[in-house]
């Protein structure tokens, strides 16, 4: 796979394609970053961006993972001590999941965001940005109508981080796109360079196929799920025999195969007894989706294979979490 394909496969949006093509022409040693508000246990949302980080590392890029402790504090996710403890667990889970340690730098936001120069730059950015503009950028992350001042500062800091971490590429879920657009607009106003961004898709809710899979409502899959939890959750998933269900619905089982399983395995084997046609082996997502649509692959068999594949992917992180807690 060439570098451009590694950078862009399975992404929902590239801003801009021309800038990402330039980067793909010489990716060696270039720096991509993703930021996460620390939370104790990784879920599939984190792992979707992590899959992209692994692609970028395969293309030769360095990855900066920002453990956004100050952002989590602004977003009322706990005290600094609590946030720090969960960040350490998060780091261990990312490495267990398969990020290359030699190509990964973990940085705490508080390591540089409390410095004088950063603070003055932040105040400069505050003067350049209307409250309305900052609130719009934050809508999908914080998402209610009663924004506090902290929620307006949040996207401004995310903007500045792109400059302060000396990055060549910003990576995030599609829910980060408005902040990245704000960054593209505002960095030049501070005489800093614009950076390209790539956004990963948001997976639909597992049981309804609607909206987005979330850790706060509905079913989500996390690093601490047992094999039995995974089987049960995937078993209850919405999986019509089509990749394009009616209306706004998605097929979350196929989405998980596409974004989580195929990027990490060379082949996927659906085990079936001989009397039901024997094993099916897939090297590409498209072939599996086509078989589900044609009826060759039964949703129940697809689900069994999905649960087993996800189990294999999260097993090392689950083990790591257990060790950390003992
Ligand atoms: C992502 C987050 C916080 C700060 C960042 C700074 C630079 C780059 C990415 C960052 C977390 C993210 C979330 N906003 O919603 O989890």
Coordinates of C-alpha atoms and ligand atoms in Angstrom, one line a residue:
X1 CA 0.0 0.0 0.0
X2 CA 1.5 3.4 -0.9
X3 CA 1.8 6.2 1.6
X4 CA -1.2 8.3 0.3
X5 CA -3.4 5.2 0.6
X6 CA -2.2 4.5 4.1
X7 CA -2.9 8.1 5.1
X8 CA -6.3 8.2 3.6
X9 CA -7.9 4.8 3.7
X10 CA -11.1 4.6 5.7
X11 CA -11.1 8.3 6.4
X12 CA -14.3 10.3 6.1
X13 CA -12.7 13.6 5.2
X14 CA -9.3 14.9 4.1
X15 CA -8.6 18.7 4.5
X16 CA -7.2 19.3 2.0
X17 CA -6.4 16.5 -0.4
X18 CA -3.6 18.5 -2.0
X19 CA -1.9 19.1 1.3
X20 CA -2.2 15.5 2.3
X21 CA -0.8 14.4 -1.1
X22 CA 2.2 16.7 -0.4
X23 CA 2.7 15.1 2.9
X24 CA 2.4 11.5 1.5
X25 CA 5.1 12.3 -1.0
X26 CA 7.6 12.5 1.9
X27 CA 6.1 11.1 5.1
X28 CA 9.3 9.9 6.8
X29 CA 9.7 11.5 10.2
X30 CA 6.7 13.9 9.7
X31 CA 4.6 14.4 12.8
X32 CA 0.9 13.6 13.2
X33 CA -1.0 14.1 16.3
X34 CA -4.2 13.2 17.9
X35 CA -5.5 14.4 21.3
X36 CA -7.7 12.6 23.8
X37 CA -9.3 13.7 27.0
X38 CA -8.0 11.1 29.3
X39 CA -10.5 8.5 30.4
X40 CA -9.7 5.3 32.2
X41 CA -10.7 2.8 29.6
X42 CA -10.3 3.0 25.8
X43 CA -13.4 2.4 23.7
X44 CA -13.9 1.8 20.0
X45 CA -14.0 5.5 19.3
X46 CA -10.4 5.8 20.5
X47 CA -9.4 2.7 18.6
X48 CA -10.7 4.0 15.4
X49 CA -8.3 6.9 15.5
X50 CA -5.6 4.6 16.8
X51 CA -6.0 2.4 13.7
X52 CA -5.3 5.5 11.6
X53 CA -2.2 6.3 13.8
X54 CA -1.0 2.7 13.1
X55 CA -1.4 3.3 9.3
X56 CA 0.6 6.6 9.6
X57 CA 3.4 4.8 11.5
X58 CA 3.5 2.2 8.8
X59 CA 3.9 5.1 6.3
X60 CA 6.9 6.2 8.4
X61 CA 5.4 9.1 10.3
X62 CA 5.9 9.8 14.0
X63 CA 2.8 10.1 16.1
X64 CA 2.2 12.5 19.0
X65 CA -0.6 11.5 21.4
X66 CA -1.7 14.4 23.4
X67 CA -3.0 13.4 26.8
X68 CA -5.2 16.4 27.0
X69 CA -5.4 16.8 30.8
X70 CA -6.0 20.5 30.8
X71 CA -8.8 20.1 28.2
X72 CA -10.4 17.4 30.3
X73 CA -10.2 19.7 33.3
X74 CA -11.9 22.5 31.2
X75 CA -14.6 20.0 30.3
X76 CA -15.1 19.0 33.9
X77 CA -13.9 15.4 33.7
X78 CA -12.4 15.4 37.2
X79 CA -9.6 16.8 39.3
X80 CA -6.1 17.0 37.8
X81 CA -5.0 14.0 39.9
X82 CA -7.8 11.9 38.7
X83 CA -7.2 12.9 35.1
X84 CA -3.5 12.1 35.3
X85 CA -4.1 8.7 36.8
X86 CA -6.4 7.7 34.0
X87 CA -4.0 9.2 31.4
X88 CA -1.3 6.7 32.5
X89 CA -3.7 3.8 32.0
X90 CA -4.7 5.1 28.6
X91 CA -1.1 5.3 27.5
X92 CA -0.5 1.6 28.4
X93 CA -3.6 0.5 26.5
X94 CA -2.6 2.3 23.3
X95 CA 0.8 0.6 23.4
X96 CA -0.8 -2.8 24.1
X97 CA -3.2 -2.1 21.2
X98 CA -0.3 -1.9 18.7
X99 CA 1.0 1.7 18.5
X100 CA 4.8 1.4 17.8
X101 CA 6.5 2.6 21.0
X102 CA 9.6 3.9 19.0
X103 CA 7.4 6.1 16.8
X104 CA 5.0 7.4 19.5
X105 CA 5.5 10.4 21.8
X106 CA 3.0 10.8 24.6
X107 CA 2.7 14.4 25.8
X108 CA 0.6 15.8 28.6
X109 CA -1.1 19.1 27.8
X110 CA -0.1 20.5 31.1
X111 CA 3.6 20.1 30.1
X112 CA 3.4 23.1 27.8
X113 CA -0.1 24.7 28.1
X114 CA 0.7 26.4 31.4
X115 CA 3.9 28.2 30.1
X116 CA 3.9 32.0 29.8
X117 CA 4.4 32.1 26.1
X118 CA 1.5 29.7 25.5
X119 CA -0.7 31.7 27.8
X120 CA 0.0 35.0 26.1
X121 CA -0.6 33.4 22.7
X122 CA -3.9 32.0 24.0
X123 CA -4.9 35.5 25.1
X124 CA -4.0 36.8 21.7
X125 CA -6.2 34.1 20.1
X126 CA -9.0 35.0 22.5
X127 CA -8.8 38.6 21.2
X128 CA -9.0 37.4 17.6
X129 CA -12.0 35.1 18.1
X130 CA -15.7 36.0 18.7
X131 CA -17.6 34.0 21.3
X132 CA -20.0 32.9 18.6
X133 CA -17.1 31.5 16.5
X134 CA -15.6 29.6 19.4
X135 CA -19.0 28.2 20.5
X136 CA -19.8 26.9 17.0
X137 CA -16.4 25.1 16.9
X138 CA -17.2 23.4 20.2
X139 CA -20.8 22.4 19.5
X140 CA -20.1 18.7 18.7
X141 CA -17.7 18.1 21.5
X142 CA -19.5 19.8 24.4
X143 CA -22.9 19.9 22.7
X144 CA -25.3 22.0 24.8
X145 CA -26.6 25.5 24.8
X146 CA -25.2 26.5 28.1
X147 CA -21.6 26.8 27.2
X148 CA -19.3 28.1 29.9
X149 CA -16.2 30.3 29.3
X150 CA -14.1 27.1 29.7
X151 CA -15.9 25.6 26.7
X152 CA -14.9 28.6 24.5
X153 CA -11.3 28.5 25.6
X154 CA -11.1 24.7 24.8
X155 CA -11.1 24.9 21.0
X156 CA -8.7 27.9 21.1
X157 CA -6.2 25.7 23.1
X158 CA -6.7 22.8 20.7
X159 CA -5.9 25.3 17.9
X160 CA -2.7 26.5 19.6
X161 CA -1.6 22.9 20.4
X162 CA -1.3 22.2 16.7
X163 CA 1.4 24.9 16.5
X164 CA 3.1 24.2 19.8
X165 CA 3.5 20.4 19.2
X166 CA 5.1 21.2 15.9
X167 CA 2.8 19.0 13.9
X168 CA 2.4 18.3 10.2
X169 CA -1.0 16.7 10.3
X170 CA -4.0 16.7 12.7
X171 CA -6.0 13.5 13.1
X172 CA -9.4 13.2 14.8
X173 CA -12.8 11.8 14.6
X174 CA -15.3 13.7 12.4
X175 CA -16.6 15.3 15.6
X176 CA -13.3 17.3 15.7
X177 CA -13.8 18.8 12.3
X178 CA -15.1 22.2 13.4
X179 CA -12.2 22.7 15.8
X180 CA -9.8 21.8 13.0
X181 CA -11.5 24.3 10.7
X182 CA -11.2 27.0 13.4
X183 CA -7.5 26.1 13.6
X184 CA -7.1 26.4 9.9
X185 CA -8.8 29.8 10.0
X186 CA -7.0 31.2 13.0
X187 CA -3.4 29.9 12.9
X188 CA -2.5 32.2 9.9
X189 CA -4.0 35.2 11.9
X190 CA -1.3 34.5 14.4
X191 CA 1.2 34.1 11.6
X192 CA 1.5 30.3 12.1
X193 CA 1.2 27.7 9.3
X194 CA -2.0 26.0 8.4
X195 CA -1.9 22.2 8.8
X196 CA -3.9 19.5 7.0
X197 CA -6.3 17.3 8.9
X198 CA -7.8 13.9 8.4
X199 CA -11.1 12.8 10.0
X200 CA -12.1 9.3 10.8
X201 CA -15.8 8.3 10.5
X202 CA -18.1 8.0 13.4
X203 CA -19.6 4.5 13.8
X204 CA -23.3 4.2 14.2
X205 CA -25.1 3.0 17.4
X206 CA -24.7 -0.8 17.6
X207 CA -28.3 -1.8 18.3
X208 CA -30.2 0.8 16.2
X209 CA -27.8 1.6 13.3
X210 CA -28.7 5.3 13.9
X211 CA -26.7 8.3 15.1
X212 CA -23.3 7.6 16.7
X213 CA -21.9 4.9 18.9
X214 CA -21.2 6.6 22.2
X215 CA -19.7 5.7 25.5
X216 CA -22.4 7.6 27.4
X217 CA -25.6 6.2 26.0
X218 CA -26.4 3.0 24.1
X219 CA -24.0 0.1 23.9
X220 CA -20.4 0.7 23.4
X221 CA -17.4 -1.6 23.2
X222 CA -14.4 -1.0 25.4
X223 CA -11.0 -2.4 26.3
X224 CA -12.5 -4.0 29.5
X225 CA -15.2 -6.1 27.7
X226 CA -14.8 -9.8 28.3
X227 CA -15.1 -12.3 25.5
X228 CA -18.6 -13.0 26.7
X229 CA -19.5 -9.3 26.8
X230 CA -18.4 -8.9 23.2
X231 CA -20.3 -11.9 22.0
X232 CA -23.4 -10.6 23.8
X233 CA -23.1 -7.0 22.5
X234 CA -22.3 -8.0 18.9
X235 CA -25.1 -10.6 19.0
X236 CA -27.7 -7.9 19.8
X237 CA -26.4 -5.6 17.0
X238 CA -28.5 -4.3 14.2
X239 CA -27.3 -6.2 11.0
X240 CA -29.7 -6.2 8.1
X241 CA -28.4 -8.2 5.1
X242 CA -27.4 -5.0 3.3
X243 CA -24.7 -2.4 3.6
X244 CA -27.2 0.5 2.9
X245 CA -30.2 0.1 5.1
X246 CA -33.2 2.5 4.5
X247 CA -33.1 6.1 5.4
X248 CA -30.4 7.4 7.8
X249 CA -29.6 3.9 9.1
X250 CA -26.2 2.3 8.9
X251 CA -25.1 -1.3 9.3
X252 CA -22.9 -1.1 12.4
X253 CA -21.7 -4.7 12.0
X254 CA -20.3 -3.9 8.5
X255 CA -18.9 -0.6 9.8
X256 CA -17.0 -2.5 12.5
X257 CA -15.6 -4.9 9.9
X258 CA -14.6 -2.1 7.7
X259 CA -13.0 0.3 10.2
X260 CA -11.8 -2.0 12.9
X261 CA -11.2 -5.5 11.6
X262 CA -9.9 -5.4 8.0
X263 CA -7.3 -2.7 8.7
X264 CA -5.7 -4.9 11.3
X265 CA -5.9 -8.4 9.8
X266 CA -4.5 -9.7 6.5
X267 CA -7.5 -12.1 6.3
X268 CA -10.7 -12.7 8.1
X269 CA -12.0 -16.3 8.4
X270 CA -15.6 -17.0 9.0
X271 CA -15.7 -20.5 10.5
X272 CA -18.8 -22.6 9.4
X273 CA -19.5 -26.3 9.7
X274 CA -19.2 -28.2 6.4
X275 CA -23.0 -28.7 6.2
X276 CA -23.5 -24.9 6.0
X277 CA -20.9 -24.5 3.3
X278 CA -17.6 -24.6 5.3
X279 CA -15.2 -21.7 6.1
X280 CA -15.2 -18.5 4.2
X281 CA -12.0 -16.5 3.9
X282 CA -11.9 -12.8 3.1
X283 CA -8.9 -10.6 2.3
X284 CA -11.0 -7.5 1.6
X285 CA -14.0 -5.8 3.3
X286 CA -15.8 -5.4 0.0
X287 CA -16.0 -9.2 -0.5
X288 CA -17.4 -9.8 2.9
X289 CA -20.0 -7.0 2.5
X290 CA -21.0 -8.4 -0.9
X291 CA -21.5 -11.9 0.5
X292 CA -23.7 -10.5 3.3
X293 CA -25.8 -8.7 0.7
X294 CA -26.1 -11.8 -1.5
X295 CA -27.0 -14.0 1.3
X296 CA -23.9 -16.2 1.0
X297 CA -22.9 -15.0 4.5
X298 CA -25.5 -15.1 7.2
X299 CA -25.6 -12.2 9.7
X300 CA -25.2 -14.6 12.6
X301 CA -22.0 -16.0 11.2
X302 CA -20.7 -12.5 10.4
X303 CA -21.5 -11.5 14.0
X304 CA -19.6 -14.5 15.5
X305 CA -16.5 -13.6 13.5
X306 CA -16.8 -9.9 14.3
X307 CA -16.9 -10.7 18.1
X308 CA -13.9 -13.0 17.8
X309 CA -11.9 -10.5 15.8
X310 CA -12.6 -7.7 18.2
X311 CA -11.8 -9.9 21.1
X312 CA -8.4 -10.6 19.6
X313 CA -7.8 -6.9 19.1
X314 CA -8.6 -5.8 22.6
X315 CA -7.2 -8.8 24.5
X316 CA -3.7 -7.3 25.0
X317 CA -5.2 -4.0 26.3
X318 CA -7.7 -5.9 28.6
X319 CA -4.8 -7.8 30.0
X320 CA -2.8 -4.6 30.6
X321 CA -5.7 -3.0 32.4
X322 CA -6.0 -6.0 34.7
X323 CA -2.3 -5.8 35.5
X324 CA -2.5 -2.1 36.3
X325 CA -5.4 -2.7 38.6
X326 CA -4.0 -5.6 40.6
Ligands
LIG1 C1 -8.0 16.8 21.2 C2 -8.6 16.9 22.4 C3 -8.2 17.9 23.2 C4 -7.1 18.7 22.9 C5 -6.5 18.6 21.7 C6 -5.4 19.4 21.3 C7 -4.8 19.2 20.1 C8 -5.3 18.2 19.3 C9 -6.3 17.4 19.6 C10 -6.9 17.6 20.8 C11 -9.7 16.0 22.8 C12 -10.8 16.1 21.8 C13 -12.0 15.3 22.3 N1 -11.3 17.5 21.6 O1 -13.2 15.6 22.0 O2 -11.8 14.2 22.9

